[in-house]
mmCIF file of N, CA and C in Angstrom:
data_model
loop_
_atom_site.group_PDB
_atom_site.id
_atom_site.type_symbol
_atom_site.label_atom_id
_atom_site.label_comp_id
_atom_site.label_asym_id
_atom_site.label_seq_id
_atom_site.Cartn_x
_atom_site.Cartn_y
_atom_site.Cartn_z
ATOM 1 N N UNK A 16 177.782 127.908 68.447
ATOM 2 C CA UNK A 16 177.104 127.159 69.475
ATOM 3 C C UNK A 16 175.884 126.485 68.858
ATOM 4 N N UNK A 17 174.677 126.865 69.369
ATOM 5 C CA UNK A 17 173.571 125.925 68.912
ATOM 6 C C UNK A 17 172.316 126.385 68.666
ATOM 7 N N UNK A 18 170.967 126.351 69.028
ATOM 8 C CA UNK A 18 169.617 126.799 68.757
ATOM 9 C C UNK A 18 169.221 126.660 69.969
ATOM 10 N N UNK A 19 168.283 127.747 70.283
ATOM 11 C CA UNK A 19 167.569 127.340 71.462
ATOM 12 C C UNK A 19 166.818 125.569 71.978
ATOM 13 N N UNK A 20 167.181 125.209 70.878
ATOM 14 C CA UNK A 20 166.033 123.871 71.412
ATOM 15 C C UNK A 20 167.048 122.828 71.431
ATOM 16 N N UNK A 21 168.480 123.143 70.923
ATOM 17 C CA UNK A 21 169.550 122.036 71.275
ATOM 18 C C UNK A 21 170.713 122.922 71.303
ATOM 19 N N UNK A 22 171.629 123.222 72.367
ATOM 20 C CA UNK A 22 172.451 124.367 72.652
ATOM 21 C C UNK A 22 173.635 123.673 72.019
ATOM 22 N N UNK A 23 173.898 122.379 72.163
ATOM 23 C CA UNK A 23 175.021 121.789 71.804
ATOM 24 C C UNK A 23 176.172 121.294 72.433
ATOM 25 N N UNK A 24 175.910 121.626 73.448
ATOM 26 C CA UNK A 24 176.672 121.464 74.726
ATOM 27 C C UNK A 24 176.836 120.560 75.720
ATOM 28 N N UNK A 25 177.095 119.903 76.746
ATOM 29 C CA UNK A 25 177.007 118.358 77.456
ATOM 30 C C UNK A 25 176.163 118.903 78.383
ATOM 31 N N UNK A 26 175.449 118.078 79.074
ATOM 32 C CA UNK A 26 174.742 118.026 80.473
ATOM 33 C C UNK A 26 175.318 118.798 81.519
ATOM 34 N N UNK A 27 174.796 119.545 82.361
ATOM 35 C CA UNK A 27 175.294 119.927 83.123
ATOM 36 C C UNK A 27 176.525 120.795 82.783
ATOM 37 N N UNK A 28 176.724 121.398 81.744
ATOM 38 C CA UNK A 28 178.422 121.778 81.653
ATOM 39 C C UNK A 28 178.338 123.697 81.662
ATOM 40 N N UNK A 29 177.163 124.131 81.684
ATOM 41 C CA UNK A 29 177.278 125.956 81.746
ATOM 42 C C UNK A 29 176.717 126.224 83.388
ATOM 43 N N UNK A 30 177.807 127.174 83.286
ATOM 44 C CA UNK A 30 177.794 128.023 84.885
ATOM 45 C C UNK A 30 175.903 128.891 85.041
ATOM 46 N N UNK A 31 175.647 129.049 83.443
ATOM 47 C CA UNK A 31 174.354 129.430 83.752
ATOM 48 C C UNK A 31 173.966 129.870 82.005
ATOM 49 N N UNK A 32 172.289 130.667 81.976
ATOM 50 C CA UNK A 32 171.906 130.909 80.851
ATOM 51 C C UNK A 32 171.283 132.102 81.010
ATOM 52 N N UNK A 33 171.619 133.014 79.635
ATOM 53 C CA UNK A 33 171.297 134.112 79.920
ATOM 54 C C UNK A 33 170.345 134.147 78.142
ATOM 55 N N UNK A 34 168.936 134.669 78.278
ATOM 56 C CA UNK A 34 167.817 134.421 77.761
ATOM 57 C C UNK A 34 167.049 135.963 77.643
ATOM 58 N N UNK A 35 168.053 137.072 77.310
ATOM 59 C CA UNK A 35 167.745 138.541 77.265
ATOM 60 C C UNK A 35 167.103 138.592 76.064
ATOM 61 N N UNK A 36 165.692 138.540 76.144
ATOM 62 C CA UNK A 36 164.850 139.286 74.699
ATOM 63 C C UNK A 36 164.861 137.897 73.864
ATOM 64 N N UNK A 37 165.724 136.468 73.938
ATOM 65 C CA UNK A 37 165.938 136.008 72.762
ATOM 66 C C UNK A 37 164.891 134.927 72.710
ATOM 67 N N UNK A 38 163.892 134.481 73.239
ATOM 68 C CA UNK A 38 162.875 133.982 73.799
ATOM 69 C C UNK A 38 160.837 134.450 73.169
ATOM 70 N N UNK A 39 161.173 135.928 72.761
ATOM 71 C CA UNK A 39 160.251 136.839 73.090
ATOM 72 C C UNK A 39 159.025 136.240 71.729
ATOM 73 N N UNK A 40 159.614 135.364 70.551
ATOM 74 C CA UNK A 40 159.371 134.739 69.546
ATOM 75 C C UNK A 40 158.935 133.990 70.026
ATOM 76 N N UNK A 41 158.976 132.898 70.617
ATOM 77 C CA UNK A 41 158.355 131.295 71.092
ATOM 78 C C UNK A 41 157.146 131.327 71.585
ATOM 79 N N UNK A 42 156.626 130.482 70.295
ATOM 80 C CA UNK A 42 155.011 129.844 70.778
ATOM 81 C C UNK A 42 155.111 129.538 71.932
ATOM 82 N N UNK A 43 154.255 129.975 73.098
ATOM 83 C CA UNK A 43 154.220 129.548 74.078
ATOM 84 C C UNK A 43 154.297 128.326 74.402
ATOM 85 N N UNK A 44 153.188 127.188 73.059
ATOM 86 C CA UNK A 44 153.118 125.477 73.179
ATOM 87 C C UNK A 44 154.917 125.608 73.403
ATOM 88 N N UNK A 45 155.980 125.980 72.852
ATOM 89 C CA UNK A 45 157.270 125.417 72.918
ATOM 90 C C UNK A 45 158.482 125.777 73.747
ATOM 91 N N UNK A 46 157.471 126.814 74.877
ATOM 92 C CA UNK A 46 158.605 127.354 75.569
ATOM 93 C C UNK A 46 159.050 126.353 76.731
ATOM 94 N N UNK A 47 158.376 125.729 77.437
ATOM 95 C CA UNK A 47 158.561 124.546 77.817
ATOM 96 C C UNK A 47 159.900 123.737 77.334
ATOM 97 N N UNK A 48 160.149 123.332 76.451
ATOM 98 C CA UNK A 48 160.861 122.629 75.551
ATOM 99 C C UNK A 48 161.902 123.411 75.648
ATOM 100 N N UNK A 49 161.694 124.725 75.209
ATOM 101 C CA UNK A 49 163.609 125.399 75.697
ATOM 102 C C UNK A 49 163.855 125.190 76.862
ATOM 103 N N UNK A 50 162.891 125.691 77.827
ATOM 104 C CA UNK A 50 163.175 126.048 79.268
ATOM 105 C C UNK A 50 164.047 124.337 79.998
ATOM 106 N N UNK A 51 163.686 123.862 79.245
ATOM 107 C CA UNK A 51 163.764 122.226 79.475
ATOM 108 C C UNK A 51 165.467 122.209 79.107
ATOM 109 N N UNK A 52 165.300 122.438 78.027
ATOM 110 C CA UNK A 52 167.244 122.471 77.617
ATOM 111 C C UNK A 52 167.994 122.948 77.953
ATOM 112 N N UNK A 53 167.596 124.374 78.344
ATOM 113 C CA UNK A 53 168.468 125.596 79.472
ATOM 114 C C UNK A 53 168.770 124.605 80.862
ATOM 115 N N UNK A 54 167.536 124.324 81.430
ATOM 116 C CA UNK A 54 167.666 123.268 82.986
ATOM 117 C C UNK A 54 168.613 122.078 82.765
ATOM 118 N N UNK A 55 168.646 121.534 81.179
ATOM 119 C CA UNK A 55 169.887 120.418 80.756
ATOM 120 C C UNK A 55 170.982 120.967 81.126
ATOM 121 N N UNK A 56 171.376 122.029 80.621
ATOM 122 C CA UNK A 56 172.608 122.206 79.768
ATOM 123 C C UNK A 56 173.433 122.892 81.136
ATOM 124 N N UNK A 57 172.164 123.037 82.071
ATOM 125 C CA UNK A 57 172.831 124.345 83.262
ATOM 126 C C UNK A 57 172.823 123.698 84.441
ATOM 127 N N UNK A 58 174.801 123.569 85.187
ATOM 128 C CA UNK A 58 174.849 122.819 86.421
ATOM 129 C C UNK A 58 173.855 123.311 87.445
ATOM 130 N N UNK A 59 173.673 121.798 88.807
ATOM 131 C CA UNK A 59 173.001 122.092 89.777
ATOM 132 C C UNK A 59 173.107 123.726 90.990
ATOM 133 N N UNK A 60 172.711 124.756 90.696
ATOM 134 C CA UNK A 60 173.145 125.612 91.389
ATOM 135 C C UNK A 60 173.576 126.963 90.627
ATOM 136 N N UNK A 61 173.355 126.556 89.162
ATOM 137 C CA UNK A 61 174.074 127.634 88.377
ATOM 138 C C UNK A 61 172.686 128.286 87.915
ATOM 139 N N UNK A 62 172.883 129.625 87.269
ATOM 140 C CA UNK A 62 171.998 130.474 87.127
ATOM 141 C C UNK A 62 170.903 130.577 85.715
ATOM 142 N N UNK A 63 170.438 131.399 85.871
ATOM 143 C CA UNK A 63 169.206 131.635 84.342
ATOM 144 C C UNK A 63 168.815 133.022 84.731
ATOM 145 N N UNK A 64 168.819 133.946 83.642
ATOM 146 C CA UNK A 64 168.082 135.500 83.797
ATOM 147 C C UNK A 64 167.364 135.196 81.932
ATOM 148 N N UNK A 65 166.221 135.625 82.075
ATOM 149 C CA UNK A 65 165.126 135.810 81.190
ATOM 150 C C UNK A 65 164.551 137.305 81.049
ATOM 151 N N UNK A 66 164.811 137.850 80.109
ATOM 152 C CA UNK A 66 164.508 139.456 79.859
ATOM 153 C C UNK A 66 163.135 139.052 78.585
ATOM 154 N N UNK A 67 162.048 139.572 78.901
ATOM 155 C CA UNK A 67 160.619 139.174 78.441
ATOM 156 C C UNK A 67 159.626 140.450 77.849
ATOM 157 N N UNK A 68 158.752 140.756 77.260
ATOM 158 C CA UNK A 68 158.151 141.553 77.362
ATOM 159 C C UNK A 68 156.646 141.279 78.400
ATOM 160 N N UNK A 69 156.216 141.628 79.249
ATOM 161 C CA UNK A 69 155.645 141.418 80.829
ATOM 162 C C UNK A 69 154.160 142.102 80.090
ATOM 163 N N UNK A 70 153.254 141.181 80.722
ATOM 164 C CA UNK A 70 151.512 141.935 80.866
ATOM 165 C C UNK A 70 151.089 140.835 81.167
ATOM 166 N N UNK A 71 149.730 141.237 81.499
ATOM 167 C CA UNK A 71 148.574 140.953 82.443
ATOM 168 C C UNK A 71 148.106 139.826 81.837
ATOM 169 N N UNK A 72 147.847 139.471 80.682
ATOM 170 C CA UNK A 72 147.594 138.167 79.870
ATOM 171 C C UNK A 72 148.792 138.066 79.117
ATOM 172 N N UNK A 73 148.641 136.467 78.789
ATOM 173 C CA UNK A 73 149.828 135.660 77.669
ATOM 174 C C UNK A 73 148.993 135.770 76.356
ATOM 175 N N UNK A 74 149.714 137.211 75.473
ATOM 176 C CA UNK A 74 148.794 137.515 74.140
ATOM 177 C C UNK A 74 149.714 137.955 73.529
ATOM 178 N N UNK A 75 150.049 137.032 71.946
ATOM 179 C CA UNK A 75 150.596 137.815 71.161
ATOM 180 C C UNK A 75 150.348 139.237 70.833
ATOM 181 N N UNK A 76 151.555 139.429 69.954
ATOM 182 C CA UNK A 76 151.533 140.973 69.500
ATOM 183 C C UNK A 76 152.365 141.331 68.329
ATOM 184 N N UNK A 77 151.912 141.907 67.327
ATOM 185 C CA UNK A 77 152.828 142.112 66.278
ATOM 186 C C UNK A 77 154.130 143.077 66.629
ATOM 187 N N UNK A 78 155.665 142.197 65.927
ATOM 188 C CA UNK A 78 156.546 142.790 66.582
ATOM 189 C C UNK A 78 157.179 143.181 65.195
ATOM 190 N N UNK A 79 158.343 143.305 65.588
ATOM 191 C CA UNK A 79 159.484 144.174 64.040
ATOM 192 C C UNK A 79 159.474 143.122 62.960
ATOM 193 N N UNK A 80 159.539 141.556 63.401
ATOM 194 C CA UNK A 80 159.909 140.450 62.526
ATOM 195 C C UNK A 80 158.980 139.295 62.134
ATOM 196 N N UNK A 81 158.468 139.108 63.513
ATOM 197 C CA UNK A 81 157.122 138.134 63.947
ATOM 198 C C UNK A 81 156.151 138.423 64.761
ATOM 199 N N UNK A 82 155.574 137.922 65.426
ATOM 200 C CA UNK A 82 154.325 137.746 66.622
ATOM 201 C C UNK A 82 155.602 137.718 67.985
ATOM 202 N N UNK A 83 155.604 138.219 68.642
ATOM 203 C CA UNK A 83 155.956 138.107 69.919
ATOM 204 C C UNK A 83 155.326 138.329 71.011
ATOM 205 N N UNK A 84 155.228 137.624 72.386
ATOM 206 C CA UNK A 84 153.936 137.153 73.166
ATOM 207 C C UNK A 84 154.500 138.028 74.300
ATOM 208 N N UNK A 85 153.337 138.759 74.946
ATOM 209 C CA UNK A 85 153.586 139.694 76.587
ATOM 210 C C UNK A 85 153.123 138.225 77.368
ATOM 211 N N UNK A 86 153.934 137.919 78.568
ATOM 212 C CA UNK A 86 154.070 136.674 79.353
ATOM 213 C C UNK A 86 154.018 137.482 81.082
ATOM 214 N N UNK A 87 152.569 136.833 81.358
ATOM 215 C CA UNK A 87 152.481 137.430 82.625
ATOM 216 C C UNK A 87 153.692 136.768 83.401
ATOM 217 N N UNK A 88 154.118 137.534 84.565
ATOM 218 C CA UNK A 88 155.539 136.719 84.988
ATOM 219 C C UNK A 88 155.381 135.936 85.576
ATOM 220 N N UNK A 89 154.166 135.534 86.511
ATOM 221 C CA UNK A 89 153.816 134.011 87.213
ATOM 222 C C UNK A 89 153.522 132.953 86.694
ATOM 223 N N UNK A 90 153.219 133.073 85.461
ATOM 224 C CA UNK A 90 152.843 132.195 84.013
ATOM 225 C C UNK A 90 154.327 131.644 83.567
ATOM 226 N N UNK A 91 155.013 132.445 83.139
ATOM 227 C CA UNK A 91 156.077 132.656 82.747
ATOM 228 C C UNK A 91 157.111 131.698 83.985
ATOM 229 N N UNK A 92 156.761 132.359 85.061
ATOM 230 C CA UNK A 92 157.677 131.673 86.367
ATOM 231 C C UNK A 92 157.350 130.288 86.425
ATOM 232 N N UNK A 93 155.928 129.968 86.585
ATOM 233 C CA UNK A 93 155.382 128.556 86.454
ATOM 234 C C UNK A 93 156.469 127.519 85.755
ATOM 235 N N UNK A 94 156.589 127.829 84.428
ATOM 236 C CA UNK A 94 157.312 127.272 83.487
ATOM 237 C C UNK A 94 158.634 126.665 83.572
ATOM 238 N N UNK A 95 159.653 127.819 84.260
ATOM 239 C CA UNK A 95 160.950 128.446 84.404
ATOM 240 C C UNK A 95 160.925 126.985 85.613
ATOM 241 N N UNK A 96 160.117 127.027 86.581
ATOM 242 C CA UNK A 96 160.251 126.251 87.880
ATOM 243 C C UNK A 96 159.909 124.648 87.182
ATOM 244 N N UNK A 97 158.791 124.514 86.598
ATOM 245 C CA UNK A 97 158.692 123.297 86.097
ATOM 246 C C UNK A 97 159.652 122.459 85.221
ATOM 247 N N UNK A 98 160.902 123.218 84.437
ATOM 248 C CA UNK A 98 161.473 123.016 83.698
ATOM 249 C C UNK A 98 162.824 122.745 84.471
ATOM 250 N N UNK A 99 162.653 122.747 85.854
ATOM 251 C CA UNK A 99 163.938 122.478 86.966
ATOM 252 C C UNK A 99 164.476 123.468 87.805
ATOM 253 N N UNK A 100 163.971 124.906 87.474
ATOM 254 C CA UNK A 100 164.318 126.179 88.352
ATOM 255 C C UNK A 100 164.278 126.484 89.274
ATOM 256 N N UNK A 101 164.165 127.201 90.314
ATOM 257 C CA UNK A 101 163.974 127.949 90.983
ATOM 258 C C UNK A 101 163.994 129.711 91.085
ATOM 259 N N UNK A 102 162.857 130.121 90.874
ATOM 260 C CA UNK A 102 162.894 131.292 90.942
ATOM 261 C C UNK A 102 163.139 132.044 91.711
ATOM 262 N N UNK A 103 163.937 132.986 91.747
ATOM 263 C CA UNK A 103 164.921 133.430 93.100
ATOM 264 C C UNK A 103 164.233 135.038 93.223
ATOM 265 N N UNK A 104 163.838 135.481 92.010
ATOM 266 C CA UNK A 104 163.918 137.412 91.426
ATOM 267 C C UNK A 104 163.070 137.489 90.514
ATOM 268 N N UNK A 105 162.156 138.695 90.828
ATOM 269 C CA UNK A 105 161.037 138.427 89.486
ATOM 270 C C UNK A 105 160.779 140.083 89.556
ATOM 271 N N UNK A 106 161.576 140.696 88.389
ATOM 272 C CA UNK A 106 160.385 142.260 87.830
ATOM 273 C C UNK A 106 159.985 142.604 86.837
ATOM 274 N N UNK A 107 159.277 143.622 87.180
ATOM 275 C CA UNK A 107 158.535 144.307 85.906
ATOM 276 C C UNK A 107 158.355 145.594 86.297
ATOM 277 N N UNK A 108 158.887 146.175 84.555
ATOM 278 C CA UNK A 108 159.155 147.628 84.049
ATOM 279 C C UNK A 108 158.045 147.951 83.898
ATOM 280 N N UNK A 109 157.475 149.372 84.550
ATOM 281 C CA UNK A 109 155.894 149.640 83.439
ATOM 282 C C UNK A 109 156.352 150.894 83.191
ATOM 283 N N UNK A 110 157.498 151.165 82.196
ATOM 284 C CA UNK A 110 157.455 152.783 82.276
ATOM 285 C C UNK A 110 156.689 153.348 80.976
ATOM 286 N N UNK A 111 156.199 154.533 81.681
ATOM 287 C CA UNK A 111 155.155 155.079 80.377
ATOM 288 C C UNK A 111 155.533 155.053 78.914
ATOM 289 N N UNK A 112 154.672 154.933 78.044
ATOM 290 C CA UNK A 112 155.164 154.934 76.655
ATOM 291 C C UNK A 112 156.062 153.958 75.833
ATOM 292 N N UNK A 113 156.148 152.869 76.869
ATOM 293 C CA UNK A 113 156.868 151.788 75.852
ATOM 294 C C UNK A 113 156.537 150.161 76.504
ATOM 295 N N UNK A 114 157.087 149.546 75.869
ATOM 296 C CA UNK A 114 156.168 148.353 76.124
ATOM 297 C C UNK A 114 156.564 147.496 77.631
ATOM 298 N N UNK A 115 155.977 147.060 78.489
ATOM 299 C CA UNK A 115 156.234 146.709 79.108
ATOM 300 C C UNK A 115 157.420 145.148 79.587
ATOM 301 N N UNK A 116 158.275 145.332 80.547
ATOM 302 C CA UNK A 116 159.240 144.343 80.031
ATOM 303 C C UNK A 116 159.204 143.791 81.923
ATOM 304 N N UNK A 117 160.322 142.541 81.642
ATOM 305 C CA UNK A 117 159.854 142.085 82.823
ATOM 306 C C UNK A 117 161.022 140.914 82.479
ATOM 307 N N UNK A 118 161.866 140.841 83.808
ATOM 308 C CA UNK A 118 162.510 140.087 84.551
ATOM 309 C C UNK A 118 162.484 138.760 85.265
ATOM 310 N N UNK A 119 163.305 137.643 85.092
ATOM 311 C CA UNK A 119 162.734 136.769 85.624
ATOM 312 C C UNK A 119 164.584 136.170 85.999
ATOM 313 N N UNK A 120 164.953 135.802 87.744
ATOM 314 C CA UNK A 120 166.475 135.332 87.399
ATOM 315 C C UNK A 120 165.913 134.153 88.342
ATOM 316 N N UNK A 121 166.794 133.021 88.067
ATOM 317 C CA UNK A 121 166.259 131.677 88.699
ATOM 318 C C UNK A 121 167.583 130.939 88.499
ATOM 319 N N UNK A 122 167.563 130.158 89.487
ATOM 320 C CA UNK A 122 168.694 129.187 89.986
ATOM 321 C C UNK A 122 168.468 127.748 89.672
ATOM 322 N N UNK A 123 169.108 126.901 89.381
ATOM 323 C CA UNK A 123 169.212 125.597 88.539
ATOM 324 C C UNK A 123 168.715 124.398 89.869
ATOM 325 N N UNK A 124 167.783 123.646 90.408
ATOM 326 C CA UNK A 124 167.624 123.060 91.480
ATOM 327 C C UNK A 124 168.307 122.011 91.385
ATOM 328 N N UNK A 125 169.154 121.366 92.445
ATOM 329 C CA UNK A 125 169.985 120.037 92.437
ATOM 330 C C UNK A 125 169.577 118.978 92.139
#
């Protein structure tokens, strides 16, 4: 298939996008820019789930490979909606002792 920033695929042609953890890398300046290609690539009505690591500020953090950023989820949602979404479902995990994670599922607007 393709890269997050060009999937490879025609307009409109996926039932939806699924964005579990693979996101958690992106400069924030460029998340925009995916979120933008996901809303391309994904028909009017079709879906998006985003699996994130979730907190209170948008602050990197050293991870296994790179910097990966905790994305408050209304920050995060902001984005998701501006980029053509609709946010339908929004959670967050706080269970003790591990890092906090957080949910985001949104629907493609016509």
């Amino acid at each position: 298939m393709g890269h997050a920033h060009r999937l490879g695929v025609e307009d409109a042609s996926l039932g939806g996008v699924l964005a579990w953890y693979s996101l958690i890398h992106t400069d924030p300046d460029q998340i925009g820019a995916l979120l933008a290609e996901f809303a391309r690539c994904t028909r009017p009505g079709g879906g998006m789930a985003i699996g994130f690591f979730e907190g209170p500020e948008l602050v990197p953090f050293d991870h296994a490979v790179t910097t990966a950023y905790f994305w408050p989820i209304g920050v995060l949602s902001s984005q998701v909606e501006r980029a053509g979404f609709a946010v339908t479902d929004t959670h967050a995990r706080t269970d003790p002792g591990v890092r906090r994670q957080g949910t985001i599922i949104a629907q493609r607007c016509a």
